[in-house]
Structures are given as structure tokens and as C-alpha cells.
JSON list of C-alpha atoms in Angstrom, two decimals:
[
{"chain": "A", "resi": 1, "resn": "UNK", "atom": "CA", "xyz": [96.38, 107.45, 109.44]},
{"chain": "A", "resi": 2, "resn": "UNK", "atom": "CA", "xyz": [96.93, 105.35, 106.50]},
{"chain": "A", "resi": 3, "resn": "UNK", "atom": "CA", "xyz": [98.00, 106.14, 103.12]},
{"chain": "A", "resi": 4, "resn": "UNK", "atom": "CA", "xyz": [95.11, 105.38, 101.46]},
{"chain": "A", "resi": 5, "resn": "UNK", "atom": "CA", "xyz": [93.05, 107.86, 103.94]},
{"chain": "A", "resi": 6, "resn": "UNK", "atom": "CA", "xyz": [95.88, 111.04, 103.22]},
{"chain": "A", "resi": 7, "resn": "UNK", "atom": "CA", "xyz": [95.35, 110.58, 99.30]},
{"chain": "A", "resi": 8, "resn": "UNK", "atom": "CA", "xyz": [91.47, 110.54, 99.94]},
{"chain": "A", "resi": 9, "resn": "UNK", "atom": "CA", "xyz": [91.67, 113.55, 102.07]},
{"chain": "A", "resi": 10, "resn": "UNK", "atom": "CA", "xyz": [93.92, 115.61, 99.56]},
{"chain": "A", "resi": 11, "resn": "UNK", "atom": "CA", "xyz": [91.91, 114.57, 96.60]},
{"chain": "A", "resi": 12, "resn": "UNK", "atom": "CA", "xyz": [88.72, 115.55, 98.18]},
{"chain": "A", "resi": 13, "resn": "UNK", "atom": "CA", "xyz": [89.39, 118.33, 100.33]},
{"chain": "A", "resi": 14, "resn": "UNK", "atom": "CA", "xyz": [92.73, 119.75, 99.48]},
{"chain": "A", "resi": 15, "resn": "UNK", "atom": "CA", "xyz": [92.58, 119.72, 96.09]},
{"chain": "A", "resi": 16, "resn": "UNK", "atom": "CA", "xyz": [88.59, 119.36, 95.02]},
{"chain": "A", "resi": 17, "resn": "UNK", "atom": "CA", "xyz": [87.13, 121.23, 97.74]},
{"chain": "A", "resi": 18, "resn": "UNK", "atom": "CA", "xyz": [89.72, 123.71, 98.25]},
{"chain": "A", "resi": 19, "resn": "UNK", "atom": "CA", "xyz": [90.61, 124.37, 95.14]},
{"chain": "A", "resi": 20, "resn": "UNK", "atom": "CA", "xyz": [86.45, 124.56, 93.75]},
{"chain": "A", "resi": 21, "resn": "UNK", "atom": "CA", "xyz": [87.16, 122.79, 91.00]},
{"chain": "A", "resi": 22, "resn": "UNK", "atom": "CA", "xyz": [83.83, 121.75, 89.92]},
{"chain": "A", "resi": 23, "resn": "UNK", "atom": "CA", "xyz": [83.36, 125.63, 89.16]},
{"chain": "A", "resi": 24, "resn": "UNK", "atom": "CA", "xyz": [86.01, 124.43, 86.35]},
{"chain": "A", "resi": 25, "resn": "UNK", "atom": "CA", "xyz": [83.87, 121.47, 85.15]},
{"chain": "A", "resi": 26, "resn": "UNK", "atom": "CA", "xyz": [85.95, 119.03, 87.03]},
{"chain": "A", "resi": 27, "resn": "UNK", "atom": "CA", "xyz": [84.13, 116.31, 88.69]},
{"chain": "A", "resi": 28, "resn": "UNK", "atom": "CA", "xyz": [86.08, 114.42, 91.97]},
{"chain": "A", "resi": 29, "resn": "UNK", "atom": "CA", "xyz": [85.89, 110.82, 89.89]},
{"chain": "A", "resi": 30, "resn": "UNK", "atom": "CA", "xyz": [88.22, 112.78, 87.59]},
{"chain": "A", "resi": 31, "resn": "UNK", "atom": "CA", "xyz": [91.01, 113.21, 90.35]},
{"chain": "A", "resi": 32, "resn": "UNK", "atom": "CA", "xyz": [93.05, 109.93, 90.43]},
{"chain": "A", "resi": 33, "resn": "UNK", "atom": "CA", "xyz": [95.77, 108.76, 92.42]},
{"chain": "A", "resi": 34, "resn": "UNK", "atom": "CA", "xyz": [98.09, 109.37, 89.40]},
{"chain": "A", "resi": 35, "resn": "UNK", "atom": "CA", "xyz": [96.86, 112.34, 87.67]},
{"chain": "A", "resi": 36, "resn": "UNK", "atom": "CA", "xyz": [98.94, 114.91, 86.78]},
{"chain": "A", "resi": 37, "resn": "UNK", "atom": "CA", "xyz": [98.23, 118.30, 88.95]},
{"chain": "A", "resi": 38, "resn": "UNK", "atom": "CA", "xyz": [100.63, 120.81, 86.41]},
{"chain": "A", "resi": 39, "resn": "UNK", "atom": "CA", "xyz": [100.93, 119.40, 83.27]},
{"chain": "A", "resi": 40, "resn": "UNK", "atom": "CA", "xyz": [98.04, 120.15, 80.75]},
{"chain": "A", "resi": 41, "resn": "UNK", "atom": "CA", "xyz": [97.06, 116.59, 80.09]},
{"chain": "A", "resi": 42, "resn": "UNK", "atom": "CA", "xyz": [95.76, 116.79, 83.76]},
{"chain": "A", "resi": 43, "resn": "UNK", "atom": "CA", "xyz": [94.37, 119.37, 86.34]},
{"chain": "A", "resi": 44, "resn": "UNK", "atom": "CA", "xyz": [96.80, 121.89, 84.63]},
{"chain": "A", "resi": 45, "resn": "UNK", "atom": "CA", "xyz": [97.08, 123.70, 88.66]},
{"chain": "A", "resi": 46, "resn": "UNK", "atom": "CA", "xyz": [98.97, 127.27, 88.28]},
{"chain": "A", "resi": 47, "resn": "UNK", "atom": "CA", "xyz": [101.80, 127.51, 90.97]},
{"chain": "A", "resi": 48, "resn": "UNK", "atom": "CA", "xyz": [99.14, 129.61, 92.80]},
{"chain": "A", "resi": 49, "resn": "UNK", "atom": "CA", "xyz": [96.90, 126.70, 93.44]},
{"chain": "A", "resi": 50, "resn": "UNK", "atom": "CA", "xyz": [100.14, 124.34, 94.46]},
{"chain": "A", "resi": 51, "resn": "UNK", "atom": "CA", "xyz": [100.88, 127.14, 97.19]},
{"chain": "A", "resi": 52, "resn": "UNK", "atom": "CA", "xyz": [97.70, 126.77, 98.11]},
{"chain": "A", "resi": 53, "resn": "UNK", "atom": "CA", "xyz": [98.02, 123.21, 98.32]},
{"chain": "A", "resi": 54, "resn": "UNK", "atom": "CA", "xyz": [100.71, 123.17, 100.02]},
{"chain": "A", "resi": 55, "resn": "UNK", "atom": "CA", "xyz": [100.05, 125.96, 102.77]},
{"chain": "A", "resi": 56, "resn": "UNK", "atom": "CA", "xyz": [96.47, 123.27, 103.26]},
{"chain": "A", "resi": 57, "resn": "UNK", "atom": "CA", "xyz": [98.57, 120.00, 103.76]},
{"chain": "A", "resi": 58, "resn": "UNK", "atom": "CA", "xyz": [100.73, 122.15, 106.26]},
{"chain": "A", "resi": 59, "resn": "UNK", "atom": "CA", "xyz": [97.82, 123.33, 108.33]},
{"chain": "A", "resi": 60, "resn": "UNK", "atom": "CA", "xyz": [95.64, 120.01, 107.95]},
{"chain": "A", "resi": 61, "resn": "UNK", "atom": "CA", "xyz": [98.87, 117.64, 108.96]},
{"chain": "A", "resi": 62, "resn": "UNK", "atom": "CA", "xyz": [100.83, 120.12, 111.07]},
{"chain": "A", "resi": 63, "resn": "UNK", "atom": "CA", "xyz": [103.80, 119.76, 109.40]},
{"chain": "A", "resi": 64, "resn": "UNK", "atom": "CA", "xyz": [106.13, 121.84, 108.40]},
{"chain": "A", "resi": 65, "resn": "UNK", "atom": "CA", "xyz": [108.12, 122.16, 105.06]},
{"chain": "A", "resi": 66, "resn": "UNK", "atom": "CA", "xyz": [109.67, 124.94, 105.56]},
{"chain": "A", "resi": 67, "resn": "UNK", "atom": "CA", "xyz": [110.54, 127.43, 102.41]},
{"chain": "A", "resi": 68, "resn": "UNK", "atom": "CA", "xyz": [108.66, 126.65, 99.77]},
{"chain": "A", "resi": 69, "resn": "UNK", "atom": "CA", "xyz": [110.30, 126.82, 96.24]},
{"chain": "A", "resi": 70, "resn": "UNK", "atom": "CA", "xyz": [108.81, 126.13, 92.29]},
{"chain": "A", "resi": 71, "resn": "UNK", "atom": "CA", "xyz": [111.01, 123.23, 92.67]},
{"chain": "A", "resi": 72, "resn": "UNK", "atom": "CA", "xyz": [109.85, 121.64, 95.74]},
{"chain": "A", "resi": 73, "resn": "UNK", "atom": "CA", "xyz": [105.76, 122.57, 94.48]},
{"chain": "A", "resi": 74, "resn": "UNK", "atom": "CA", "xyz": [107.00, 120.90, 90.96]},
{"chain": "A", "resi": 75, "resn": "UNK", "atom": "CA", "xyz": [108.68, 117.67, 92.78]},
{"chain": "A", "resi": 76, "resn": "UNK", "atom": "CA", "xyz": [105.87, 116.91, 95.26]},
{"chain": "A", "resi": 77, "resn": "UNK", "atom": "CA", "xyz": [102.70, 118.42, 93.60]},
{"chain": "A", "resi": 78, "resn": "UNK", "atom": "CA", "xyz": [102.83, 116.25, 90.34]},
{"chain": "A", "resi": 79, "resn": "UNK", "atom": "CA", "xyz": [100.37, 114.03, 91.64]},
{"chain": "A", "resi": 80, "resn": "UNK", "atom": "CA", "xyz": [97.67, 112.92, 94.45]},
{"chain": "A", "resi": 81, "resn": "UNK", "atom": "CA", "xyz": [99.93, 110.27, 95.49]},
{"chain": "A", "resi": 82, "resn": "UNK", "atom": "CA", "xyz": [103.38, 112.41, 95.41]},
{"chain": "A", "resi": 83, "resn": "UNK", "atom": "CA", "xyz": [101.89, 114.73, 98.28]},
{"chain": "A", "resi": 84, "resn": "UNK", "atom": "CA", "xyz": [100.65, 111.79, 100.04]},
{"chain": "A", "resi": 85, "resn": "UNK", "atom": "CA", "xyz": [104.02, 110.70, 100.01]},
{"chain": "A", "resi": 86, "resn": "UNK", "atom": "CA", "xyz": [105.57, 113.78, 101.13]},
{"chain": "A", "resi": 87, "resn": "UNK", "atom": "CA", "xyz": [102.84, 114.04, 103.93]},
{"chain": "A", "resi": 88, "resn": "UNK", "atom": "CA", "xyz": [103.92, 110.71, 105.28]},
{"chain": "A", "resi": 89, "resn": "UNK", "atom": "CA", "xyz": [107.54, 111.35, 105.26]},
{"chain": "A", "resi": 90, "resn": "UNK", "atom": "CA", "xyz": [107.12, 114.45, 107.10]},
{"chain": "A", "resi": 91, "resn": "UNK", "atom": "CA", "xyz": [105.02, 112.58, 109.62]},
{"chain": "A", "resi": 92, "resn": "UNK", "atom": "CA", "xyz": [107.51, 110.12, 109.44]},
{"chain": "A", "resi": 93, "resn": "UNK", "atom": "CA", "xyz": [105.34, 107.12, 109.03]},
{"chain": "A", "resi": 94, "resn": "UNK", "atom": "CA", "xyz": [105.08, 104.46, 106.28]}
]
């Protein structure tokens, strides 16, 4: 599994799908690699929706990152591309 094919996945799924963000307007050509999940310029997520993030990632790439704190949802949840990343070091591929 290549980068390119976790960020897809999250973007759709994880974050669009999951998340039913088209109930909020949102459209998926709106969800970039770099757009912001938290801040407001962004998706604006709530730290409800990055658990839920999270918890999906877990379960979809068996992984597991153990307790989950604000900081660790702030650090890896700022973008697309930020959870692909931790998703890949936890699999421990490139």
C-alpha cells in the first residue's frame, strides 16, 4: 500500500464518508492533501470527529496508537497527508 492510496482512502472514507460531510455542504474535491482538518480556514473537525478519525485509521490499518491525547489528535490530524504519514510510520513502511 502506497502513500498515495492511504491519503485517498482517509480522504474518502475516513474523513468524507465517515464523517458525512456532504450533510455539511462539503463536497470530496474540497478535501485536499493539505487542508487543514481543525483550524477554521479548513474542515474546522471538533476533537470528536478527530477521535473518530483516529479510532477509523486504527481499525482500517490495524494499528495501534495507543492513548490518545488532544496533543497527539492536534499533531497528526492537521491534515490528509499528516495521518497518512502517521499511518505509514506505524506500519513501518515508506
Amino acid at each position: 500500500m502506497d502513500k498515495k492510496e492511504i491519503i485517498a482512502y482517509i480522504k474518502e472514507k475516513i474523513i468524507y464518508e465517515n464523517l458525512e460531510l456532504s450533510e455539511w455542504g462539503h463536497e470530496l474535491s474540497d478535501i485536499k492533501d493539505d487542508t487543514s482538518l481543525i483550524s477554521d480556514d479548513g474542515l474546522a473537525l471538533d476533537s470528536v470527529d478527530l477521535l473518530d478519525i483516529f479510532v477509523a485509521v486504527q481499525q482500517k490499518y490495524g494499528i495501534e496508537l495507543g492513548n490518545i491525547t488532544k496533543e497527539m489528535m492536534e499533531e497528526h490530524c492537521r491534515t490528509p497527508l499528516t495521518l497518512a504519514e502517521l499511518v505509514i510510520n506505524n506500519l513501518g513502511g515508506n
